[in-house]
Amino acid sequence: LEQPVHADVIAQRLCVLIGRQKGTSVVQDAINFSYIHYLRNKITIKDDFYYLSECPDKYKVRVAGNRLIKYISIDELSKGMLQILKNSIGLTKEELLHETALAFGFNRNGSNISERMEFVFDLLVDDNLINVQEDKIILK
């Protein structure tokens, strides 16, 4: 239900089960041990995010809620940005970045959010999934 999930978020949630109060390196080591010995065929790790191996592309774009921008994968942000483009006509880059941030529940764009949205936008351009024509963003 919640993939992709960042390794730090998993550590925060599992630390109580390991008898710790915080997701320290001890907790991370226990998670890594479990991955290596029990979950290697069921879980895929990409950029510190855990995906189910059976369906790594089948996930919903979710509102951030209490997640920081760094805990939302590039894949999920990209998918969200593309969904906004599919449902919009004639957005500029600035409008697309703003609408994407709003869709994830970020009402204010701090530097971390702005930088991450810019990175995702540039990645989509580099991957030839979107194009800029006369200041408007076009899906390819």
C-alpha positions as YAML, in Angstrom:
chain: A
units: angstrom
residues:
- id: 1
  name: LEU
  ca: [0.00, 0.00, 0.00]
- id: 2
  name: GLU
  ca: [2.83, 2.37, 0.73]
- id: 3
  name: GLN
  ca: [5.54, 1.76, -1.77]
- id: 4
  name: PRO
  ca: [8.02, 3.18, -2.42]
- id: 5
  name: VAL
  ca: [9.12, 3.72, 1.19]
- id: 6
  name: HIS
  ca: [12.39, 5.35, 2.20]
- id: 7
  name: ALA
  ca: [14.80, 3.32, 4.34]
- id: 8
  name: ASP
  ca: [14.71, 5.98, 7.11]
- id: 9
  name: VAL
  ca: [10.92, 5.75, 7.31]
- id: 10
  name: ILE
  ca: [11.10, 1.97, 7.62]
- id: 11
  name: ALA
  ca: [13.72, 2.34, 10.36]
- id: 12
  name: GLN
  ca: [11.54, 4.84, 12.24]
- id: 13
  name: ARG
  ca: [8.58, 2.47, 12.14]
- id: 14
  name: LEU
  ca: [10.49, -0.67, 13.06]
- id: 15
  name: CYS
  ca: [12.74, 0.70, 15.78]
- id: 16
  name: VAL
  ca: [10.20, -0.12, 18.51]
- id: 17
  name: LEU
  ca: [10.16, -3.78, 17.45]
- id: 18
  name: ILE
  ca: [13.93, -3.93, 17.88]
- id: 19
  name: GLY
  ca: [13.78, -2.27, 21.30]
- id: 20
  name: ARG
  ca: [15.09, 1.12, 20.22]
- id: 21
  name: GLN
  ca: [13.58, 4.58, 20.40]
- id: 22
  name: LYS
  ca: [15.13, 5.93, 17.21]
- id: 23
  name: GLY
  ca: [15.97, 4.58, 13.77]
- id: 24
  name: THR
  ca: [19.70, 4.43, 14.47]
- id: 25
  name: SER
  ca: [22.38, 2.53, 12.59]
- id: 26
  name: VAL
  ca: [21.61, -0.54, 14.76]
- id: 27
  name: VAL
  ca: [18.06, -0.51, 13.38]
- id: 28
  name: GLN
  ca: [19.32, 0.06, 9.83]
- id: 29
  name: ASP
  ca: [21.71, -2.88, 10.23]
- id: 30
  name: ALA
  ca: [18.83, -5.12, 11.36]
- id: 31
  name: ILE
  ca: [16.77, -4.03, 8.33]
- id: 32
  name: ASN
  ca: [19.71, -4.67, 6.00]
- id: 33
  name: PHE
  ca: [20.24, -8.10, 7.56]
- id: 34
  name: SER
  ca: [16.55, -8.94, 7.03]
- id: 35
  name: TYR
  ca: [16.73, -7.75, 3.44]
- id: 36
  name: ILE
  ca: [19.84, -9.77, 2.65]
- id: 37
  name: HIS
  ca: [18.63, -12.96, 4.33]
- id: 38
  name: TYR
  ca: [14.85, -12.95, 3.95]
- id: 39
  name: LEU
  ca: [13.51, -10.32, 1.58]
- id: 40
  name: ARG
  ca: [15.96, -10.15, -1.31]
- id: 41
  name: ASN
  ca: [13.53, -11.79, -3.76]
- id: 42
  name: LYS
  ca: [10.52, -9.80, -2.55]
- id: 43
  name: ILE
  ca: [11.93, -6.29, -2.16]
- id: 44
  name: THR
  ca: [13.87, -4.09, -4.58]
- id: 45
  name: ILE
  ca: [15.93, -1.15, -3.34]
- id: 46
  name: LYS
  ca: [16.45, 1.92, -5.52]
- id: 47
  name: ASP
  ca: [18.02, 5.13, -4.18]
- id: 48
  name: ASP
  ca: [17.27, 4.16, -0.54]
- id: 49
  name: PHE
  ca: [13.61, 3.45, -1.39]
- id: 50
  name: TYR
  ca: [12.08, 0.00, -0.97]
- id: 51
  name: TYR
  ca: [9.72, -1.35, -3.65]
- id: 52
  name: LEU
  ca: [7.88, -4.66, -3.88]
- id: 53
  name: SER
  ca: [9.71, -6.70, -6.52]
- id: 54
  name: GLU
  ca: [6.51, -8.20, -7.94]
- id: 55
  name: CYS
  ca: [5.09, -4.82, -8.87]
- id: 56
  name: PRO
  ca: [7.65, -2.02, -8.50]
- id: 57
  name: ASP
  ca: [5.72, 0.26, -10.89]
- id: 58
  name: LYS
  ca: [2.30, -0.31, -9.34]
- id: 59
  name: TYR
  ca: [1.95, 2.30, -6.66]
- id: 60
  name: LYS
  ca: [-0.28, 5.26, -6.05]
- id: 61
  name: VAL
  ca: [0.88, 8.83, -5.98]
- id: 62
  name: ARG
  ca: [0.07, 9.82, -2.41]
- id: 63
  name: VAL
  ca: [-0.26, 13.13, -0.63]
- id: 64
  name: ALA
  ca: [2.86, 13.72, 1.42]
- id: 65
  name: GLY
  ca: [1.01, 13.91, 4.74]
- id: 66
  name: ASN
  ca: [3.78, 14.06, 7.30]
- id: 67
  name: ARG
  ca: [6.46, 12.88, 4.85]
- id: 68
  name: LEU
  ca: [9.28, 15.27, 4.13]
- id: 69
  name: ILE
  ca: [10.05, 15.84, 0.45]
- id: 70
  name: LYS
  ca: [13.22, 13.75, 0.77]
- id: 71
  name: TYR
  ca: [11.05, 10.76, 1.74]
- id: 72
  name: ILE
  ca: [9.07, 10.90, -1.50]
- id: 73
  name: SER
  ca: [10.83, 9.00, -4.25]
- id: 74
  name: ILE
  ca: [11.79, 10.57, -7.55]
- id: 75
  name: ASP
  ca: [9.62, 7.91, -9.20]
- id: 76
  name: GLU
  ca: [6.54, 8.96, -7.23]
- id: 77
  name: LEU
  ca: [7.17, 12.67, -7.86]
- id: 78
  name: SER
  ca: [7.68, 11.98, -11.58]
- id: 79
  name: LYS
  ca: [4.50, 9.97, -11.78]
- id: 80
  name: GLY
  ca: [2.60, 12.75, -10.01]
- id: 81
  name: MET
  ca: [4.01, 15.42, -12.30]
- id: 82
  name: LEU
  ca: [3.07, 13.40, -15.38]
- id: 83
  name: GLN
  ca: [-0.47, 12.88, -14.05]
- id: 84
  name: ILE
  ca: [-0.87, 16.63, -13.61]
- id: 85
  name: LEU
  ca: [0.30, 17.20, -17.18]
- id: 86
  name: LYS
  ca: [-2.18, 14.60, -18.50]
- id: 87
  name: ASN
  ca: [-5.01, 16.48, -16.80]
- id: 88
  name: SER
  ca: [-3.91, 20.01, -17.77]
- id: 89
  name: ILE
  ca: [-3.51, 22.07, -20.88]
- id: 90
  name: GLY
  ca: [-0.88, 24.71, -21.47]
- id: 91
  name: LEU
  ca: [1.01, 24.73, -18.17]
- id: 92
  name: THR
  ca: [4.27, 26.61, -17.89]
- id: 93
  name: LYS
  ca: [7.17, 25.05, -16.03]
- id: 94
  name: GLU
  ca: [6.53, 27.22, -12.98]
- id: 95
  name: GLU
  ca: [2.84, 26.32, -12.97]
- id: 96
  name: LEU
  ca: [3.62, 22.61, -13.31]
- id: 97
  name: LEU
  ca: [6.11, 22.67, -10.44]
- id: 98
  name: HIS
  ca: [3.68, 24.63, -8.27]
- id: 99
  name: GLU
  ca: [0.72, 22.36, -9.09]
- id: 100
  name: THR
  ca: [2.80, 19.26, -8.41]
- id: 101
  name: ALA
  ca: [3.87, 20.57, -5.01]
- id: 102
  name: LEU
  ca: [0.25, 21.40, -4.18]
- id: 103
  name: ALA
  ca: [-0.91, 17.95, -5.29]
- id: 104
  name: PHE
  ca: [1.50, 16.39, -2.83]
- id: 105
  name: GLY
  ca: [0.18, 18.65, -0.08]
- id: 106
  name: PHE
  ca: [3.00, 21.18, 0.07]
- id: 107
  name: ASN
  ca: [1.35, 24.59, 0.38]
- id: 108
  name: ARG
  ca: [4.65, 26.43, 0.63]
- id: 109
  name: ASN
  ca: [7.66, 25.79, -1.58]
- id: 110
  name: GLY
  ca: [10.83, 25.94, 0.48]
- id: 111
  name: SER
  ca: [14.21, 25.43, -1.11]
- id: 112
  name: ASN
  ca: [14.17, 21.64, -0.56]
- id: 113
  name: ILE
  ca: [10.81, 21.28, -2.30]
- id: 114
  name: SER
  ca: [11.72, 23.64, -5.14]
- id: 115
  name: GLU
  ca: [15.06, 21.91, -5.75]
- id: 116
  name: ARG
  ca: [13.46, 18.46, -5.74]
- id: 117
  name: MET
  ca: [10.68, 19.55, -8.14]
- id: 118
  name: GLU
  ca: [13.27, 21.13, -10.47]
- id: 119
  name: PHE
  ca: [15.30, 17.91, -10.39]
- id: 120
  name: VAL
  ca: [12.26, 15.81, -11.29]
- id: 121
  name: PHE
  ca: [11.31, 18.20, -14.09]
- id: 122
  name: ASP
  ca: [14.82, 18.08, -15.56]
- id: 123
  name: LEU
  ca: [14.82, 14.30, -15.31]
- id: 124
  name: LEU
  ca: [11.55, 14.07, -17.24]
- id: 125
  name: VAL
  ca: [12.98, 16.35, -19.94]
- id: 126
  name: ASP
  ca: [16.21, 14.32, -20.09]
- id: 127
  name: ASP
  ca: [14.22, 11.08, -20.35]
- id: 128
  name: ASN
  ca: [12.19, 12.57, -23.24]
- id: 129
  name: LEU
  ca: [8.90, 12.18, -21.39]
- id: 130
  name: ILE
  ca: [8.10, 15.90, -21.58]
- id: 131
  name: ASN
  ca: [9.09, 18.75, -23.84]
- id: 132
  name: VAL
  ca: [9.07, 22.53, -23.54]
- id: 133
  name: GLN
  ca: [7.52, 24.33, -26.51]
- id: 134
  name: GLU
  ca: [6.96, 28.09, -26.45]
- id: 135
  name: ASP
  ca: [7.16, 28.10, -22.62]
- id: 136
  name: LYS
  ca: [4.48, 25.38, -22.37]
- id: 137
  name: ILE
  ca: [5.09, 21.85, -21.17]
- id: 138
  name: ILE
  ca: [4.01, 19.09, -23.55]
- id: 139
  name: LEU
  ca: [3.78, 15.35, -22.86]
- id: 140
  name: LYS
  ca: [5.62, 13.24, -25.42]
...
